[in-house]
């Protein structure tokens, strides 16, 4: 029957809920609990305890600066992705025809058919001293010598992160734009509103949930990224995921779990703020009558 919904049966809903709890919530709970345990050198493992040693270790060796710089990188990358993804999603949804929109979506998606490692390494061939970009700039006479800061720098890391995570900002924006009633935009044009007035007064407010969802997806994934930083940032570059790997190598598990818990708190805080301020949950609500 058109518009009808399947009845919610406990038999159907219980298995997926158990899987989500087992694969999602249980590991996070273990991470938080074990972050308060202490290291036992006699067994080379952690033991049940109520200790803040792991959290105290965050303040040592400049680890908190890595956390702050990671959050700044994630924020900047997510913002840049939104600035690129919004006009892209607008062009795909409102300007391109059906075939062109499919082609554009394919062009956005095809780079993800290969691995993070290969895509990150390819940026070395573009940004290196003898890379494509430096060669072009010298051939055009814009620069006299290769630009060393293009590779193994924060610039290169941000370029690699934006290129890797741009689709994760684009698709939530497309989803939110598809939920905008076209009659709203048509009514605004009939009342004399221009492009920018329609954009700022109607489209942006109605797609705010998609904007925040795109921001959140990119932010979370950048915080957990390591390949781009290791391939493009050079030997001194670091990010939270790299720092956690380094801590795990020396078996300081409480510190690794404490760092992870701090990151989890920040991300959960963003989710709560997004749901309260930007109506994040409305992006996934059913609009059928």
Short mmCIF file of N, CA, C and O in Angstrom, two decimals, residues 174-275:
data_model
loop_
_atom_site.label_atom_id
_atom_site.label_comp_id
_atom_site.label_asym_id
_atom_site.label_seq_id
_atom_site.Cartn_x
_atom_site.Cartn_y
_atom_site.Cartn_z
N UNK A 174 23.69 17.49 -0.56
CA UNK A 174 22.76 17.08 -1.61
C UNK A 174 21.46 16.55 -1.00
O UNK A 174 20.36 16.87 -1.47
N UNK A 175 21.59 15.74 0.05
CA UNK A 175 20.41 15.19 0.71
C UNK A 175 19.54 16.30 1.27
O UNK A 175 18.30 16.27 1.13
N UNK A 176 20.15 17.29 1.89
CA UNK A 176 19.36 18.39 2.47
C UNK A 176 18.73 19.25 1.38
O UNK A 176 17.60 19.73 1.54
N UNK A 177 19.43 19.46 0.25
CA UNK A 177 18.85 20.27 -0.83
C UNK A 177 17.68 19.55 -1.50
O UNK A 177 16.73 20.20 -1.95
N UNK A 178 17.73 18.23 -1.56
CA UNK A 178 16.62 17.48 -2.15
C UNK A 178 15.37 17.58 -1.29
O UNK A 178 14.26 17.33 -1.76
N UNK A 179 15.53 17.94 -0.01
CA UNK A 179 14.38 18.06 0.88
C UNK A 179 13.77 19.45 0.87
O UNK A 179 12.78 19.70 1.55
N UNK A 180 14.40 20.38 0.14
CA UNK A 180 13.87 21.75 0.05
C UNK A 180 12.73 21.76 -0.97
O UNK A 180 12.90 21.33 -2.11
N UNK A 181 11.58 22.25 -0.56
CA UNK A 181 10.43 22.35 -1.46
C UNK A 181 10.72 23.39 -2.54
O UNK A 181 10.93 24.57 -2.21
N UNK A 182 10.76 23.00 -3.81
CA UNK A 182 11.08 23.97 -4.88
C UNK A 182 10.12 25.15 -4.93
O UNK A 182 10.48 26.22 -5.43
N UNK A 183 8.89 24.97 -4.43
CA UNK A 183 7.93 26.08 -4.48
C UNK A 183 8.37 27.25 -3.60
O UNK A 183 7.99 28.39 -3.86
N UNK A 184 9.17 26.97 -2.57
CA UNK A 184 9.69 28.06 -1.73
C UNK A 184 10.57 28.98 -2.55
O UNK A 184 10.47 30.22 -2.47
N UNK A 185 11.49 28.38 -3.32
CA UNK A 185 12.40 29.18 -4.15
C UNK A 185 11.63 29.88 -5.27
O UNK A 185 11.91 31.05 -5.59
N UNK A 186 10.65 29.19 -5.85
CA UNK A 186 9.85 29.81 -6.91
C UNK A 186 9.05 30.99 -6.36
O UNK A 186 8.95 32.04 -7.02
N UNK A 187 8.49 30.83 -5.16
CA UNK A 187 7.73 31.92 -4.56
C UNK A 187 8.63 33.12 -4.27
O UNK A 187 8.22 34.29 -4.47
N UNK A 188 9.87 32.84 -3.82
CA UNK A 188 10.81 33.95 -3.55
C UNK A 188 11.15 34.71 -4.83
O UNK A 188 11.21 35.95 -4.83
N UNK A 189 11.34 33.97 -5.91
CA UNK A 189 11.63 34.63 -7.19
C UNK A 189 10.43 35.43 -7.68
O UNK A 189 10.58 36.53 -8.21
N UNK A 190 9.22 34.91 -7.48
CA UNK A 190 8.02 35.65 -7.87
C UNK A 190 7.87 36.94 -7.08
O UNK A 190 7.31 37.93 -7.58
N UNK A 191 8.36 36.94 -5.85
CA UNK A 191 8.28 38.15 -5.02
C UNK A 191 9.44 39.10 -5.25
O UNK A 191 9.55 40.12 -4.57
N UNK A 192 10.31 38.76 -6.20
CA UNK A 192 11.38 39.67 -6.58
C UNK A 192 12.72 39.42 -5.93
O UNK A 192 13.66 40.21 -6.09
N UNK A 193 12.84 38.31 -5.19
CA UNK A 193 14.11 38.01 -4.54
C UNK A 193 15.12 37.54 -5.58
O UNK A 193 14.80 36.70 -6.43
N UNK A 194 16.33 38.07 -5.52
CA UNK A 194 17.39 37.64 -6.41
C UNK A 194 18.05 36.38 -5.90
O UNK A 194 17.61 35.76 -4.93
N UNK A 195 19.15 36.00 -6.60
CA UNK A 195 19.85 34.76 -6.24
C UNK A 195 20.36 34.80 -4.81
O UNK A 195 20.12 33.87 -4.02
N UNK A 196 21.09 35.86 -4.45
CA UNK A 196 21.71 35.92 -3.12
C UNK A 196 20.66 36.02 -2.02
O UNK A 196 20.83 35.46 -0.94
N UNK A 197 19.56 36.75 -2.29
CA UNK A 197 18.50 36.86 -1.29
C UNK A 197 17.83 35.51 -1.07
O UNK A 197 17.56 35.11 0.07
N UNK A 198 17.57 34.78 -2.15
CA UNK A 198 16.97 33.45 -2.04
C UNK A 198 17.93 32.49 -1.33
O UNK A 198 17.50 31.65 -0.52
N UNK A 199 19.22 32.65 -1.65
CA UNK A 199 20.22 31.75 -1.04
C UNK A 199 20.30 31.97 0.47
O UNK A 199 20.26 31.00 1.25
N UNK A 200 20.42 33.25 0.87
CA UNK A 200 20.62 33.53 2.29
C UNK A 200 19.35 33.44 3.11
O UNK A 200 19.39 33.14 4.31
N UNK A 201 18.20 33.72 2.49
CA UNK A 201 16.95 33.75 3.25
C UNK A 201 16.22 32.41 3.25
O UNK A 201 15.47 32.13 4.19
N UNK A 202 16.42 31.61 2.21
CA UNK A 202 15.64 30.37 2.10
C UNK A 202 16.53 29.13 2.08
O UNK A 202 16.40 28.25 2.92
N UNK A 203 17.45 29.09 1.10
CA UNK A 203 18.19 27.84 0.90
C UNK A 203 19.14 27.54 2.07
O UNK A 203 19.18 26.41 2.57
N UNK A 204 19.91 28.53 2.48
CA UNK A 204 20.85 28.27 3.57
C UNK A 204 20.15 27.85 4.86
O UNK A 204 20.54 26.84 5.48
N UNK A 205 19.10 28.57 5.31
CA UNK A 205 18.42 28.10 6.54
C UNK A 205 17.82 26.71 6.41
O UNK A 205 17.86 25.93 7.36
N UNK A 206 17.25 26.40 5.23
CA UNK A 206 16.60 25.10 5.06
C UNK A 206 17.60 23.96 4.90
O UNK A 206 17.23 22.79 5.05
N UNK A 207 18.85 24.27 4.57
CA UNK A 207 19.87 23.22 4.42
C UNK A 207 20.88 23.24 5.56
O UNK A 207 21.94 22.63 5.46
N UNK A 208 20.53 23.93 6.64
CA UNK A 208 21.47 24.04 7.75
C UNK A 208 21.80 22.68 8.36
O UNK A 208 22.94 22.44 8.78
N UNK A 209 20.81 21.78 8.41
CA UNK A 209 21.09 20.45 8.97
C UNK A 209 22.11 19.70 8.09
O UNK A 209 22.98 19.01 8.61
N UNK A 210 22.00 19.85 6.76
CA UNK A 210 22.97 19.22 5.86
C UNK A 210 24.35 19.85 5.98
O UNK A 210 25.37 19.16 5.88
N UNK A 211 24.37 21.17 6.17
CA UNK A 211 25.66 21.86 6.36
C UNK A 211 26.37 21.31 7.60
O UNK A 211 27.55 20.98 7.56
N UNK A 212 25.61 21.20 8.68
CA UNK A 212 26.26 20.72 9.90
C UNK A 212 26.61 19.24 9.80
O UNK A 212 27.65 18.81 10.32
N UNK A 213 25.74 18.45 9.14
CA UNK A 213 26.06 17.02 8.98
C UNK A 213 27.34 16.85 8.17
O UNK A 213 28.20 16.04 8.52
N UNK A 214 27.49 17.63 7.08
CA UNK A 214 28.72 17.56 6.28
C UNK A 214 29.93 17.98 7.10
O UNK A 214 30.99 17.35 7.03
N UNK A 215 29.76 19.06 7.87
CA UNK A 215 30.86 19.52 8.73
C UNK A 215 31.25 18.43 9.73
O UNK A 215 32.44 18.14 9.92
N UNK A 216 30.23 17.82 10.34
CA UNK A 216 30.51 16.82 11.37
C UNK A 216 31.19 15.58 10.79
O UNK A 216 32.14 15.06 11.37
N UNK A 217 30.70 15.10 9.63
CA UNK A 217 31.32 13.92 9.02
C UNK A 217 32.80 14.17 8.73
O UNK A 217 33.66 13.34 9.04
N UNK A 218 33.10 15.33 8.11
CA UNK A 218 34.49 15.63 7.76
C UNK A 218 35.32 15.81 9.03
O UNK A 218 36.44 15.29 9.13
N UNK A 219 34.77 16.53 10.00
CA UNK A 219 35.50 16.78 11.25
C UNK A 219 35.89 15.47 11.92
O UNK A 219 37.05 15.27 12.30
N UNK A 220 34.92 14.57 12.05
CA UNK A 220 35.18 13.30 12.74
C UNK A 220 36.21 12.47 11.98
O UNK A 220 37.13 11.89 12.57
N UNK A 221 36.09 12.43 10.65
CA UNK A 221 37.01 11.60 9.87
C UNK A 221 38.42 12.17 9.85
O UNK A 221 39.40 11.42 9.85
N UNK A 222 38.53 13.50 9.85
CA UNK A 222 39.87 14.10 9.88
C UNK A 222 40.55 13.82 11.22
O UNK A 222 41.75 13.53 11.26
N UNK A 223 39.79 13.89 12.30
CA UNK A 223 40.37 13.59 13.62
C UNK A 223 40.94 12.17 13.65
O UNK A 223 41.97 11.91 14.27
N UNK A 224 40.29 11.24 12.95
CA UNK A 224 40.77 9.86 12.92
C UNK A 224 41.73 9.55 11.79
O UNK A 224 42.16 8.41 11.65
N UNK A 225 42.07 10.55 10.97
CA UNK A 225 42.96 10.31 9.83
C UNK A 225 44.42 10.28 10.26
O UNK A 225 44.81 10.90 11.24
N UNK A 226 45.20 9.55 9.50
CA UNK A 226 46.64 9.55 9.76
C UNK A 226 47.45 9.49 8.46
O UNK A 226 48.56 10.01 8.40
N UNK A 227 46.89 8.87 7.42
CA UNK A 227 47.64 8.65 6.18
C UNK A 227 48.09 9.97 5.56
O UNK A 227 49.27 10.13 5.19
N UNK A 228 47.17 10.92 5.43
CA UNK A 228 47.52 12.19 4.79
C UNK A 228 48.61 12.93 5.57
O UNK A 228 49.51 13.52 4.96
N UNK A 229 48.51 12.88 6.89
CA UNK A 229 49.51 13.58 7.72
C UNK A 229 50.87 12.94 7.57
O UNK A 229 51.90 13.62 7.42
N UNK A 230 50.91 11.61 7.59
CA UNK A 230 52.19 10.92 7.49
C UNK A 230 52.81 11.03 6.10
O UNK A 230 54.03 11.09 5.96
N UNK A 231 51.97 11.05 5.06
CA UNK A 231 52.49 11.10 3.70
C UNK A 231 52.84 12.51 3.24
O UNK A 231 53.76 12.71 2.45
N UNK A 232 52.10 13.52 3.73
CA UNK A 232 52.25 14.88 3.22
C UNK A 232 52.78 15.87 4.25
O UNK A 232 53.17 16.97 3.89
N UNK A 233 52.77 15.49 5.53
CA UNK A 233 53.16 16.45 6.56
C UNK A 233 54.62 16.40 6.95
O UNK A 233 55.10 17.28 7.65
N UNK A 234 55.36 15.38 6.52
CA UNK A 234 56.76 15.30 6.89
C UNK A 234 56.97 14.62 8.23
O UNK A 234 56.02 14.19 8.89
N UNK A 235 58.23 14.52 8.61
CA UNK A 235 58.58 13.75 9.81
C UNK A 235 58.05 14.36 11.09
O UNK A 235 57.72 13.65 12.03
N UNK A 236 57.97 15.70 11.15
CA UNK A 236 57.55 16.36 12.39
C UNK A 236 56.05 16.49 12.54
O UNK A 236 55.58 16.93 13.59
N UNK A 237 55.28 16.15 11.51
CA UNK A 237 53.83 16.34 11.57
C UNK A 237 53.19 15.27 12.45
O UNK A 237 53.64 14.13 12.47
N UNK A 238 52.15 15.67 13.16
CA UNK A 238 51.47 14.70 14.01
C UNK A 238 50.00 15.05 14.09
O UNK A 238 49.58 16.17 13.80
N UNK A 239 49.23 14.07 14.46
CA UNK A 239 47.79 14.22 14.63
C UNK A 239 47.37 13.21 15.69
O UNK A 239 48.17 12.33 16.06
N UNK A 240 46.17 13.34 16.20
CA UNK A 240 45.77 12.52 17.34
C UNK A 240 45.93 11.03 17.05
O UNK A 240 46.45 10.28 17.87
N UNK A 241 45.50 10.58 15.87
CA UNK A 241 45.57 9.15 15.56
C UNK A 241 47.02 8.65 15.53
O UNK A 241 47.32 7.55 15.99
N UNK A 242 47.92 9.49 14.99
CA UNK A 242 49.34 9.12 14.98
C UNK A 242 49.89 9.07 16.41
O UNK A 242 50.65 8.16 16.77
N UNK A 243 49.49 10.05 17.22
CA UNK A 243 49.95 10.08 18.61
C UNK A 243 49.46 8.86 19.37
O UNK A 243 50.20 8.26 20.18
N UNK A 244 48.21 8.46 19.14
CA UNK A 244 47.67 7.26 19.81
C UNK A 244 48.45 6.01 19.39
O UNK A 244 48.78 5.16 20.23
N UNK A 245 48.78 5.91 18.10
CA UNK A 245 49.58 4.77 17.65
C UNK A 245 50.94 4.74 18.33
O UNK A 245 51.43 3.67 18.73
N UNK A 246 51.56 5.93 18.45
CA UNK A 246 52.86 6.00 19.12
C UNK A 246 52.76 5.56 20.58
O UNK A 246 53.63 4.86 21.10
N UNK A 247 51.69 6.00 21.25
CA UNK A 247 51.50 5.64 22.66
C UNK A 247 51.22 4.15 22.80
O UNK A 247 51.71 3.49 23.74
N UNK A 248 50.46 3.59 21.86
CA UNK A 248 50.16 2.16 21.93
C UNK A 248 51.41 1.32 21.72
O UNK A 248 51.54 0.21 22.26
N UNK A 249 52.36 1.83 20.91
CA UNK A 249 53.58 1.07 20.66
C UNK A 249 54.40 0.85 21.93
O UNK A 249 55.10 -0.14 22.05
N UNK A 250 54.32 1.82 22.87
CA UNK A 250 55.05 1.66 24.13
C UNK A 250 54.13 1.11 25.22
O UNK A 250 54.45 1.17 26.40
N UNK A 251 52.96 0.57 24.80
CA UNK A 251 52.04 -0.13 25.70
C UNK A 251 51.48 0.75 26.81
O UNK A 251 51.11 0.24 27.87
N UNK A 252 51.41 2.07 26.58
CA UNK A 252 50.78 2.95 27.57
C UNK A 252 49.29 3.05 27.24
O UNK A 252 48.78 4.07 26.80
N UNK A 253 48.58 1.95 27.49
CA UNK A 253 47.18 1.86 27.08
C UNK A 253 46.27 2.86 27.81
O UNK A 253 45.38 3.44 27.19
N UNK A 254 46.42 3.07 29.13
CA UNK A 254 45.54 4.06 29.78
C UNK A 254 45.65 5.45 29.14
O UNK A 254 44.63 6.14 28.99
N UNK A 255 46.87 5.86 28.78
CA UNK A 255 47.03 7.17 28.13
C UNK A 255 46.35 7.17 26.77
O UNK A 255 45.68 8.14 26.41
N UNK A 256 46.53 6.10 25.99
CA UNK A 256 45.88 6.04 24.67
C UNK A 256 44.37 6.10 24.80
O UNK A 256 43.69 6.80 24.03
N UNK A 257 43.82 5.38 25.79
CA UNK A 257 42.37 5.39 25.98
C UNK A 257 41.91 6.75 26.50
O UNK A 257 40.80 7.20 26.18
N UNK A 258 42.73 7.42 27.33
CA UNK A 258 42.35 8.75 27.83
C UNK A 258 42.30 9.76 26.68
O UNK A 258 41.37 10.58 26.61
N UNK A 259 43.29 9.70 25.78
CA UNK A 259 43.27 10.60 24.61
C UNK A 259 42.02 10.33 23.77
O UNK A 259 41.32 11.27 23.34
N UNK A 260 41.71 9.06 23.56
CA UNK A 260 40.53 8.71 22.77
C UNK A 260 39.25 9.20 23.44
O UNK A 260 38.32 9.65 22.77
N UNK A 261 39.21 9.11 24.77
CA UNK A 261 38.01 9.56 25.50
C UNK A 261 37.81 11.06 25.35
O UNK A 261 36.68 11.53 25.17
N UNK A 262 38.90 11.83 25.43
CA UNK A 262 38.80 13.28 25.25
C UNK A 262 38.25 13.60 23.87
O UNK A 262 37.35 14.46 23.71
N UNK A 263 38.75 12.92 22.86
CA UNK A 263 38.26 13.15 21.48
C UNK A 263 36.78 12.76 21.37
O UNK A 263 35.99 13.47 20.74
N UNK A 264 36.40 11.65 22.00
CA UNK A 264 35.00 11.22 21.97
C UNK A 264 34.10 12.27 22.61
O UNK A 264 33.01 12.55 22.10
N UNK A 265 34.54 12.84 23.72
CA UNK A 265 33.73 13.86 24.41
C UNK A 265 33.52 15.06 23.49
O UNK A 265 32.40 15.60 23.39
N UNK A 266 34.58 15.49 22.80
CA UNK A 266 34.46 16.63 21.88
C UNK A 266 33.47 16.31 20.76
O UNK A 266 32.59 17.13 20.43
N UNK A 267 33.57 15.12 20.20
CA UNK A 267 32.69 14.75 19.08
C UNK A 267 31.24 14.61 19.54
O UNK A 267 30.32 15.11 18.88
N UNK A 268 31.03 13.95 20.67
CA UNK A 268 29.66 13.84 21.18
C UNK A 268 29.08 15.22 21.51
O UNK A 268 27.89 15.46 21.31
N UNK A 269 29.93 16.11 22.03
CA UNK A 269 29.47 17.48 22.29
C UNK A 269 29.01 18.17 21.02
O UNK A 269 27.97 18.85 20.99
N UNK A 270 29.78 17.98 19.93
CA UNK A 270 29.40 18.58 18.65
C UNK A 270 28.08 17.99 18.15
O UNK A 270 27.24 18.72 17.61
N UNK A 271 27.90 16.69 18.31
CA UNK A 271 26.65 16.06 17.87
C UNK A 271 25.46 16.63 18.63
O UNK A 271 24.41 16.96 18.05
N UNK A 272 25.61 16.77 19.94
CA UNK A 272 24.51 17.32 20.75
C UNK A 272 24.21 18.76 20.37
O UNK A 272 23.04 19.15 20.25
N UNK A 273 25.26 19.56 20.16
CA UNK A 273 25.06 20.95 19.76
C UNK A 273 24.38 21.01 18.39
O UNK A 273 23.44 21.80 18.17
N UNK A 274 24.85 20.15 17.47
CA UNK A 274 24.27 20.15 16.13
C UNK A 274 22.81 19.76 16.14
O UNK A 274 21.99 20.34 15.42
N UNK A 275 22.47 18.79 16.97
CA UNK A 275 21.08 18.35 17.03
C UNK A 275 20.19 19.42 17.66
O UNK A 275 19.05 19.61 17.24
#
